[in-house]
C-alpha positions as MATLAB code, in Angstrom:
seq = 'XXXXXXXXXXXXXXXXXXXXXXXXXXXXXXXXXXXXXXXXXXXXXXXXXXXXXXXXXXXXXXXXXXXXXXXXXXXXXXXXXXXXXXXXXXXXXXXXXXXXXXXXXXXXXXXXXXXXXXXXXXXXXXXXXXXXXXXXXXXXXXXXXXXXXXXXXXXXXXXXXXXXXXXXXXXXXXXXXXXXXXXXXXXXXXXXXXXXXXXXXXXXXXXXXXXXXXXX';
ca = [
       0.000    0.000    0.000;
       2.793    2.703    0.790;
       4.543    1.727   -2.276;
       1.273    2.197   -4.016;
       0.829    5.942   -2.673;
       4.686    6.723   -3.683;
       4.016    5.621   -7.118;
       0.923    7.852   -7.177;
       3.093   10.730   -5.275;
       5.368   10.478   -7.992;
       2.822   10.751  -10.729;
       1.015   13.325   -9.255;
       4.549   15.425   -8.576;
       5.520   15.035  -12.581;
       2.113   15.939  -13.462;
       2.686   18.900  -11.597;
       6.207   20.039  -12.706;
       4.333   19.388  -16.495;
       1.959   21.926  -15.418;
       3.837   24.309  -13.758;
       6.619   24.254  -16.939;
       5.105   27.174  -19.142;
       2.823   30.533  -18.286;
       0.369   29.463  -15.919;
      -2.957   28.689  -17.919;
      -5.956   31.702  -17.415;
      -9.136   30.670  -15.334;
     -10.998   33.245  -16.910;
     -12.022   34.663  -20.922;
      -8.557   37.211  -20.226;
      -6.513   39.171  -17.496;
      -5.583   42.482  -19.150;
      -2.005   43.369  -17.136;
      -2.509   46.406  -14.560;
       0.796   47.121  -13.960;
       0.255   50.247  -12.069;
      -1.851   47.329   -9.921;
      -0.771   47.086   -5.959;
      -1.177   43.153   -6.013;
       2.728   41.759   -6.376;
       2.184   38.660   -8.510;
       4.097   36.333  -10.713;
       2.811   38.057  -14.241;
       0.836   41.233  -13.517;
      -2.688   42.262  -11.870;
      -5.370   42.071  -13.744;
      -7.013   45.149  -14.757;
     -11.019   45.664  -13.843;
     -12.429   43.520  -16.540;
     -15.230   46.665  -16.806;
     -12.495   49.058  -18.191;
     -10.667   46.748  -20.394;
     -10.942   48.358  -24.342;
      -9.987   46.711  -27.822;
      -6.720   48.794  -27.081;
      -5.716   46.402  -24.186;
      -5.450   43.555  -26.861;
      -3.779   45.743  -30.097;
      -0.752   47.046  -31.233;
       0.268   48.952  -34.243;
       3.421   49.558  -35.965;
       4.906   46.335  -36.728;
       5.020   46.687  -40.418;
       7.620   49.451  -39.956;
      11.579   48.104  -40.203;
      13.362   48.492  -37.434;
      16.622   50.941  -37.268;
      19.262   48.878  -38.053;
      21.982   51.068  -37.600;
      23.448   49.819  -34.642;
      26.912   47.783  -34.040;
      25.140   43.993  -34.376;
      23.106   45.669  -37.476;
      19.245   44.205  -35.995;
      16.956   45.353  -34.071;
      14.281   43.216  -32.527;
      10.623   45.069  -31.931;
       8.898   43.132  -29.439;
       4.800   42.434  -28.965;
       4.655   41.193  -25.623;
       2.853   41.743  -22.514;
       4.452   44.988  -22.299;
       3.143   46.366  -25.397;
      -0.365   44.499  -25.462;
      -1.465   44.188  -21.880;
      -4.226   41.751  -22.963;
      -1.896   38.871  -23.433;
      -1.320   38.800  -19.717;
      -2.076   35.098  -19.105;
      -2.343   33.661  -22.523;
       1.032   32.441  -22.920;
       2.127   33.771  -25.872;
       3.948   36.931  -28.085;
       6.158   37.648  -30.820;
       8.906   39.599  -32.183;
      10.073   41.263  -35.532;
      13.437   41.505  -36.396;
      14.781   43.405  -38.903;
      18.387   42.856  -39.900;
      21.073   44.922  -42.062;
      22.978   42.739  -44.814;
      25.344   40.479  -42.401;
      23.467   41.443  -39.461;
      23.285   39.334  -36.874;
      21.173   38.590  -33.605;
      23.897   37.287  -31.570;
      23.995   34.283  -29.318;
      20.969   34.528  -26.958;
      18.296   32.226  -24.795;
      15.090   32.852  -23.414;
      14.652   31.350  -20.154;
      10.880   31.227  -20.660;
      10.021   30.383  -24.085;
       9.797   28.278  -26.726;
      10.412   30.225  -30.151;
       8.967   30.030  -33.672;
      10.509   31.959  -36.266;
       9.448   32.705  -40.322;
      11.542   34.250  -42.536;
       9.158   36.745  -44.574;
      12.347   38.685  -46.843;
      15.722   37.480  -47.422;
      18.041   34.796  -45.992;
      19.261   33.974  -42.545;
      21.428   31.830  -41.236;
      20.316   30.413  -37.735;
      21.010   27.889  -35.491;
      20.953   26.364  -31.595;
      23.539   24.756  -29.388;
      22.558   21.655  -27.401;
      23.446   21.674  -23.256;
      26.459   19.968  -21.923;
      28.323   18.003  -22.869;
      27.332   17.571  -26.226;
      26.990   21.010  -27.106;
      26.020   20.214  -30.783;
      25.518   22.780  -33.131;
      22.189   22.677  -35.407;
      22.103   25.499  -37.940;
      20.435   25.904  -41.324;
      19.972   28.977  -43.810;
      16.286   29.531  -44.088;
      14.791   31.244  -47.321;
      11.790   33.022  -47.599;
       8.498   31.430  -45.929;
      11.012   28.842  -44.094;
      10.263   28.330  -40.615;
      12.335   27.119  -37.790;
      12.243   26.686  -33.679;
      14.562   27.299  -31.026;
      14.213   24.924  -28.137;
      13.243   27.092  -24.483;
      16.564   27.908  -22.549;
      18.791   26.405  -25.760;
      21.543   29.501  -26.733;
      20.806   30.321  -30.481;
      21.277   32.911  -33.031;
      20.567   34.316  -36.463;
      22.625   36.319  -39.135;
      21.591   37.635  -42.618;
      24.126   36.082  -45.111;
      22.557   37.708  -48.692;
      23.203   41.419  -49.739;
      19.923   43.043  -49.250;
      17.548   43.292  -45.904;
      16.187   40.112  -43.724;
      13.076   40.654  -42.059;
      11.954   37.809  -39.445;
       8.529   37.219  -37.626;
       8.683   35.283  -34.632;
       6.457   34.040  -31.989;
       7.593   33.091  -28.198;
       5.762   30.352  -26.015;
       5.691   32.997  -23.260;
       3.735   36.644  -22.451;
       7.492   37.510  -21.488;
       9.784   35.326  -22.505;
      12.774   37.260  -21.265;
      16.385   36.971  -23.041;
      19.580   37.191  -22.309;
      22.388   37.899  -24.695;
      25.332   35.750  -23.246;
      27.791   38.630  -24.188;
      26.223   41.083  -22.249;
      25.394   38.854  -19.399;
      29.258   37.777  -19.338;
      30.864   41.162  -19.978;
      28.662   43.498  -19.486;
      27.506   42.428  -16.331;
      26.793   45.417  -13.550;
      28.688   44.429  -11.023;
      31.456   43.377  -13.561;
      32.655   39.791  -13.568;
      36.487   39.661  -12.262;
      38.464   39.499  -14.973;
      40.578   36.687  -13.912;
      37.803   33.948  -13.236;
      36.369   34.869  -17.346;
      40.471   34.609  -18.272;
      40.395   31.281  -16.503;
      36.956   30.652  -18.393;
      38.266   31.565  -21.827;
      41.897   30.317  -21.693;
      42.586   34.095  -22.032;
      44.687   36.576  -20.388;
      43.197   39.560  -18.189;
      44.297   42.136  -20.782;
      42.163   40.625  -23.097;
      39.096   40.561  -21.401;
      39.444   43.907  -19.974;
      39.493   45.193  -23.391;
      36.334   42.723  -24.500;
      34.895   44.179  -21.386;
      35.298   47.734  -22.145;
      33.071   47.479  -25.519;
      29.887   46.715  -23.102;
];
């Protein structure tokens, strides 16, 4: 009999974890975000249902390329929970990203989210690293109308390889799916890193990553 009630403690525990692994599912029709709200809560308040308008579930403006002109040469415009407050709860947003010729979005994960991405103009170049110890690079050069996914949490990237503008649609498992680029996160990090345990890290010396350092 105990056995019994471990086995079903067990089941009942994974089921869980299952559950628990993405944005938490709504219990009612929607949960516009009040972020002004008092309430601390994993997501956001919602908003009194009676002054919730169509404007809580729009936005406008993603047909308009993003500026470029920057030192990675994209620029991601996000739709998320920040820009529509209506998709508090729902589990999902998306992204645009525009990208110079041999722009690139560099090596990044999202701790929170799946992602789904279309190429609608150009070519790009993309591609995810597998955990430890494999660490397996999958990459691919998508066309126009390809579509590929990045794996939640997995590092990945994408660069424009033709001559003319890429622009990308993509859509995230996750109302905020969060990202961190791991150069910034590594170098730019406020307080920096010491610059002799990322030497160690990199089989570098200190010089060098005080100067890698001083670009973020």
């Amino acid at each position: 009999m105990a056995s019994n009630f471990l086995v079903l403690g067990f089941l009942i525990a994974i089921t869980c974890s299952l559950a628990l692994a993405s944005d938490p599912s709504p219990l009612q029709d929607f949960c516009v975000a009040d972020p002004s709200g008092p309430v601390l809560v994993n997501g956001f308040a919602c908003k009194d249902s009676k002054l919730v308008t169509a404007n809580d579930f729009s936005f406008s403006g993603l047909h308009m390329p993003g500026n470029t002109s920057n030192p990675v040469g994209s620029r991601v415009t996000p739709v998320n929970v920040a820009q529509i407050p209506g998709l508090n709860t729902l589990g999902i947003s998306m992204v645009r990203i525009d990208f110079a010729p041999w722009g690139i979005n560099p090596p990044h994960t999202h701790p929170r989210a799946t992602e789904v991405l279309t190429v609608i103009e150009g070519t790009l170049e993309v591609g995810f690293v597998t955990s430890n110890p494999e660490n397996n690079l999958i990459t691919k050069v998508l066309q126009k109308g390809d579509v590929f996914v990045f794996p939640k949490g997995l590092v990945h990237f994408q660069r424009n390889t033709g001559y003319g503008n890429t622009v990308a649609i993509a859509a995230l498992s996750s109302q905020n799916p969060g990202v961190i680029t791991v150069a910034n996160a590594v170098f730019g990090s406020k307080p920096a890193i010491a610059n002799d345990l990322l030497a160690k890290s990199f089989q570098t010396d200190t010089k060098t990553i005080d100067w890698i350092q001083s670009k973020f």
